[in-house]
Amino acid sequence: MDLEKHPAAPAPVAAAPAGLRASDADRDRIAEILSHAVAEGRLTAEEHSERLDSLYALKTVGELDVLVSDLPAGAAAAAPAVPPTALPAATVSGPVETVVAVCSSSARKGRWRPGARTRAVSVLGDITIDLTEAVFEQQVTEINVTSVLGNVEVLVPENVTLRGYGGGVLGNFEVRGEGVESDPQAPVVIVRGFALLGNIEARPKPGSRLVDLAHKLRKRLDG
């Protein structure tokens, strides 16, 4: 985005009841306000990232409105439902697992427990992060990817909410499945990435669902 240009802030939208469960459209509205704010210099890149982290963990419209209560479009849309001091810090916290491939290949797949944050670095290498049989111990899982002349693939179950933020220079950053209807109780996977002459791709794996995996495990235990 050209930071020299200052796009008009989105028009205020009639506020939904603060206690109403937030929808994907509500989250997209807040994400748009945050994007305009960082372009206008009202938020730093770090503040923008922290608020996006919170965006997909909060449950109600009122909680989402707190994220933009100090921004023009957010203040015009609705008054905050809870005090700004209640605004959580980055919701994705904890130790960071690192996956590195330098002129080699590396993979995380099968029955494994991904942490809240995973960092993947590929330099002339291939990395596969397969979450289709993973055991999620948190609602939001964030994967930060850097690819330099390498390839990184992230696979998720079909009913997981997948979000992507990134880009590339002479490279490819692609997140498929955004906007597809998903299970509201399923985890959220956020992929952030930068590709330099490399490729980063995140997508749902057809035929793979968390609920299906649960049924299979029950059958094994019963048998």
CSV table of C-alpha atoms in Angstrom, one decimal:
chain,number,residue,atom,x,y,z
A,1,MET,CA,0.0,0.0,0.0
A,2,ASP,CA,1.3,3.5,-0.9
A,3,LEU,CA,1.6,5.2,2.5
A,4,GLU,CA,1.7,8.6,0.8
A,5,LYS,CA,-1.9,8.2,-0.2
A,6,HIS,CA,-4.5,8.5,2.5
A,7,PRO,CA,-7.6,6.6,1.6
A,8,ALA,CA,-10.9,7.8,3.0
A,9,ALA,CA,-11.9,6.0,6.2
A,10,PRO,CA,-14.7,3.5,5.8
A,11,ALA,CA,-18.1,5.0,6.3
A,12,PRO,CA,-19.6,4.3,9.8
A,13,VAL,CA,-21.8,1.2,10.0
A,14,ALA,CA,-24.8,0.8,12.2
A,15,ALA,CA,-23.5,-0.9,15.4
A,16,ALA,CA,-24.8,-4.3,16.3
A,17,PRO,CA,-25.7,-5.0,20.0
A,18,ALA,CA,-22.4,-5.2,22.0
A,19,GLY,CA,-23.2,-8.6,23.4
A,20,LEU,CA,-23.9,-10.2,20.0
A,21,ARG,CA,-21.6,-13.0,18.9
A,22,ALA,CA,-19.2,-11.6,16.2
A,23,SER,CA,-19.5,-12.8,12.6
A,24,ASP,CA,-16.8,-13.0,9.9
A,25,ALA,CA,-18.3,-9.8,8.4
A,26,ASP,CA,-17.9,-8.0,11.8
A,27,ARG,CA,-14.2,-9.1,11.9
A,28,ASP,CA,-13.7,-8.0,8.3
A,29,ARG,CA,-15.2,-4.6,9.1
A,30,ILE,CA,-12.7,-4.1,12.1
A,31,ALA,CA,-9.8,-5.4,10.0
A,32,GLU,CA,-10.6,-2.8,7.3
A,33,ILE,CA,-10.6,0.0,9.9
A,34,LEU,CA,-7.3,-1.1,11.3
A,35,SER,CA,-5.8,-1.2,7.7
A,36,HIS,CA,-6.8,2.4,7.0
A,37,ALA,CA,-5.4,3.4,10.4
A,38,VAL,CA,-2.0,2.0,9.8
A,39,ALA,CA,-2.0,3.5,6.3
A,40,GLU,CA,-2.8,6.9,7.7
A,41,GLY,CA,-0.1,6.6,10.4
A,42,ARG,CA,-2.6,6.4,13.3
A,43,LEU,CA,-1.2,3.0,14.3
A,44,THR,CA,2.3,1.6,14.1
A,45,ALA,CA,3.0,-1.7,12.3
A,46,GLU,CA,3.5,-3.3,15.7
A,47,GLU,CA,0.2,-2.0,17.1
A,48,HIS,CA,-1.6,-3.1,13.9
A,49,SER,CA,-0.2,-6.6,14.3
A,50,GLU,CA,-1.2,-6.8,18.0
A,51,ARG,CA,-4.7,-5.8,17.3
A,52,LEU,CA,-5.1,-8.3,14.5
A,53,ASP,CA,-3.9,-11.0,16.8
A,54,SER,CA,-6.7,-10.1,19.2
A,55,LEU,CA,-9.3,-9.8,16.4
A,56,TYR,CA,-9.7,-13.5,15.8
A,57,ALA,CA,-9.8,-14.5,19.4
A,58,LEU,CA,-12.5,-12.1,20.7
A,59,LYS,CA,-16.1,-13.4,20.7
A,60,THR,CA,-18.5,-10.5,20.7
A,61,VAL,CA,-19.2,-7.3,18.7
A,62,GLY,CA,-18.6,-5.2,21.8
A,63,GLU,CA,-15.1,-6.7,22.3
A,64,LEU,CA,-14.2,-6.1,18.7
A,65,ASP,CA,-15.3,-2.4,18.9
A,66,VAL,CA,-12.8,-1.9,21.7
A,67,LEU,CA,-10.0,-2.6,19.1
A,68,VAL,CA,-11.0,0.5,17.1
A,69,SER,CA,-12.5,2.7,19.9
A,70,ASP,CA,-9.6,5.2,19.6
A,71,LEU,CA,-9.8,5.4,15.8
A,72,PRO,CA,-12.1,7.8,13.9
A,73,ALA,CA,-14.3,5.2,12.1
A,74,GLY,CA,-14.5,3.0,15.2
A,75,ALA,CA,-15.5,5.8,17.5
A,76,ALA,CA,-18.2,7.0,15.0
A,77,ALA,CA,-19.6,3.5,14.7
A,78,ALA,CA,-20.2,2.7,18.4
A,79,ALA,CA,-19.0,3.6,21.8
A,80,PRO,CA,-16.8,0.9,23.4
A,81,ALA,CA,-18.7,-1.7,25.4
A,82,VAL,CA,-15.8,-2.2,27.9
A,83,PRO,CA,-13.1,0.1,29.1
A,84,PRO,CA,-10.1,0.5,26.9
A,85,THR,CA,-7.9,-0.8,29.8
A,86,ALA,CA,-9.6,-4.2,29.3
A,87,LEU,CA,-8.1,-4.5,25.8
A,88,PRO,CA,-6.0,-7.7,25.8
A,89,ALA,CA,-2.4,-7.7,24.6
A,90,ALA,CA,-1.5,-10.0,21.8
A,91,THR,CA,-3.6,-13.1,22.3
A,92,VAL,CA,-1.1,-15.4,20.7
A,93,SER,CA,1.7,-15.8,23.2
A,94,GLY,CA,4.0,-18.4,24.6
A,95,PRO,CA,7.2,-20.1,23.4
A,96,VAL,CA,8.0,-20.1,19.7
A,97,GLU,CA,8.7,-23.4,17.8
A,98,THR,CA,11.1,-22.9,14.9
A,99,VAL,CA,11.2,-25.0,11.8
A,100,VAL,CA,14.2,-24.3,9.5
A,101,ALA,CA,15.2,-25.7,6.1
A,102,VAL,CA,18.5,-24.5,4.5
A,103,CYS,CA,19.2,-26.4,1.3
A,104,SER,CA,17.2,-29.2,2.8
A,105,SER,CA,13.6,-30.2,3.7
A,106,SER,CA,11.7,-30.2,7.0
A,107,ALA,CA,8.2,-31.2,8.0
A,108,ARG,CA,5.7,-31.1,10.9
A,109,LYS,CA,2.9,-33.5,10.3
A,110,GLY,CA,0.8,-36.3,11.7
A,111,ARG,CA,-0.4,-36.4,15.3
A,112,TRP,CA,1.5,-33.4,16.9
A,113,ARG,CA,0.7,-30.5,19.1
A,114,PRO,CA,1.5,-27.1,17.5
A,115,GLY,CA,2.3,-24.3,19.9
A,116,ALA,CA,0.5,-21.0,19.8
A,117,ARG,CA,3.4,-19.6,17.6
A,118,THR,CA,5.5,-21.3,15.0
A,119,ARG,CA,8.3,-19.7,13.0
A,120,ALA,CA,9.2,-21.3,9.7
A,121,VAL,CA,12.4,-20.2,7.7
A,122,SER,CA,13.2,-21.7,4.3
A,123,VAL,CA,16.3,-20.8,2.4
A,124,LEU,CA,16.7,-22.8,-0.7
A,125,GLY,CA,14.6,-25.5,1.1
A,126,ASP,CA,11.2,-27.0,1.4
A,127,ILE,CA,9.0,-26.9,4.5
A,128,THR,CA,5.6,-28.6,5.1
A,129,ILE,CA,3.5,-27.7,8.1
A,130,ASP,CA,0.6,-30.1,8.1
A,131,LEU,CA,-2.1,-29.3,10.7
A,132,THR,CA,-4.7,-31.7,9.4
A,133,GLU,CA,-4.2,-34.3,12.2
A,134,ALA,CA,-2.8,-31.8,14.8
A,135,VAL,CA,-4.1,-31.5,18.3
A,136,PHE,CA,-4.8,-27.8,18.9
A,137,GLU,CA,-4.4,-26.7,22.5
A,138,GLN,CA,-5.3,-23.0,21.9
A,139,GLN,CA,-8.0,-21.2,19.9
A,140,VAL,CA,-5.6,-19.1,17.8
A,141,THR,CA,-2.4,-20.5,16.2
A,142,GLU,CA,0.0,-18.2,14.4
A,143,ILE,CA,2.6,-19.2,11.9
A,144,ASN,CA,5.2,-16.7,10.8
A,145,VAL,CA,6.9,-17.7,7.6
A,146,THR,CA,10.0,-16.4,5.7
A,147,SER,CA,10.9,-18.0,2.4
A,148,VAL,CA,14.0,-17.0,0.4
A,149,LEU,CA,14.3,-19.0,-2.8
A,150,GLY,CA,12.4,-21.7,-0.9
A,151,ASN,CA,9.0,-23.3,-0.6
A,152,VAL,CA,6.7,-23.4,2.4
A,153,GLU,CA,3.3,-25.2,2.4
A,154,VAL,CA,0.8,-25.0,5.3
A,155,LEU,CA,-2.2,-27.4,5.3
A,156,VAL,CA,-5.2,-27.1,7.6
A,157,PRO,CA,-8.5,-29.0,8.1
A,158,GLU,CA,-11.4,-27.8,6.0
A,159,ASN,CA,-13.4,-26.5,9.0
A,160,VAL,CA,-10.6,-24.4,10.5
A,161,THR,CA,-10.7,-20.6,10.0
A,162,LEU,CA,-7.7,-19.7,7.9
A,163,ARG,CA,-6.4,-16.1,7.7
A,164,GLY,CA,-3.4,-14.7,5.9
A,165,TYR,CA,-1.3,-11.5,6.0
A,166,GLY,CA,1.8,-11.2,3.9
A,167,GLY,CA,3.4,-10.6,0.5
A,168,GLY,CA,6.5,-11.1,-1.6
A,169,VAL,CA,9.2,-9.6,-3.8
A,170,LEU,CA,9.5,-11.6,-7.0
A,171,GLY,CA,7.8,-14.4,-4.9
A,172,ASN,CA,4.4,-15.7,-4.1
A,173,PHE,CA,2.3,-15.5,-0.9
A,174,GLU,CA,-1.1,-17.2,-1.3
A,175,VAL,CA,-3.7,-18.2,1.3
A,176,ARG,CA,-6.6,-20.1,0.0
A,177,GLY,CA,-9.9,-20.7,1.7
A,178,GLU,CA,-10.3,-17.3,3.3
A,179,GLY,CA,-14.0,-16.4,3.5
A,180,VAL,CA,-15.1,-20.0,3.2
A,181,GLU,CA,-17.7,-20.9,5.8
A,182,SER,CA,-16.0,-22.7,8.7
A,183,ASP,CA,-16.9,-24.1,12.1
A,184,PRO,CA,-17.1,-21.2,14.6
A,185,GLN,CA,-15.9,-23.5,17.4
A,186,ALA,CA,-12.9,-24.6,15.4
A,187,PRO,CA,-9.4,-23.1,15.9
A,188,VAL,CA,-8.2,-20.1,13.9
A,189,VAL,CA,-4.9,-20.4,12.0
A,190,ILE,CA,-3.2,-17.1,11.1
A,191,VAL,CA,-0.4,-17.2,8.5
A,192,ARG,CA,1.9,-14.3,8.2
A,193,GLY,CA,4.6,-14.4,5.6
A,194,PHE,CA,7.2,-12.8,3.3
A,195,ALA,CA,8.6,-14.5,0.2
A,196,LEU,CA,11.7,-13.3,-1.5
A,197,LEU,CA,12.0,-15.2,-4.8
A,198,GLY,CA,10.2,-18.0,-3.0
A,199,ASN,CA,6.7,-19.4,-2.5
A,200,ILE,CA,4.4,-19.5,0.6
A,201,GLU,CA,1.1,-21.3,0.2
A,202,ALA,CA,-1.6,-22.0,2.9
A,203,ARG,CA,-4.7,-23.9,2.1
A,204,PRO,CA,-7.3,-26.3,3.5
A,205,LYS,CA,-6.8,-30.0,2.7
A,206,PRO,CA,-9.9,-31.5,1.0
A,207,GLY,CA,-11.6,-34.2,3.0
A,208,SER,CA,-9.9,-33.3,6.2
A,209,ARG,CA,-12.0,-32.1,9.1
A,210,LEU,CA,-11.3,-31.9,12.9
A,211,VAL,CA,-14.6,-33.5,13.7
A,212,ASP,CA,-13.8,-36.5,11.4
A,213,LEU,CA,-10.5,-37.0,13.2
A,214,ALA,CA,-12.3,-37.0,16.6
A,215,HIS,CA,-14.7,-39.7,15.3
A,216,LYS,CA,-11.9,-41.8,14.1
A,217,LEU,CA,-10.1,-41.6,17.4
A,218,ARG,CA,-13.3,-42.6,19.3
A,219,LYS,CA,-13.7,-45.7,17.0
A,220,ARG,CA,-10.1,-46.7,17.7
A,221,LEU,CA,-10.6,-46.4,21.5
A,222,ASP,CA,-14.0,-48.3,21.4
A,223,GLY,CA,-12.5,-51.0,19.3
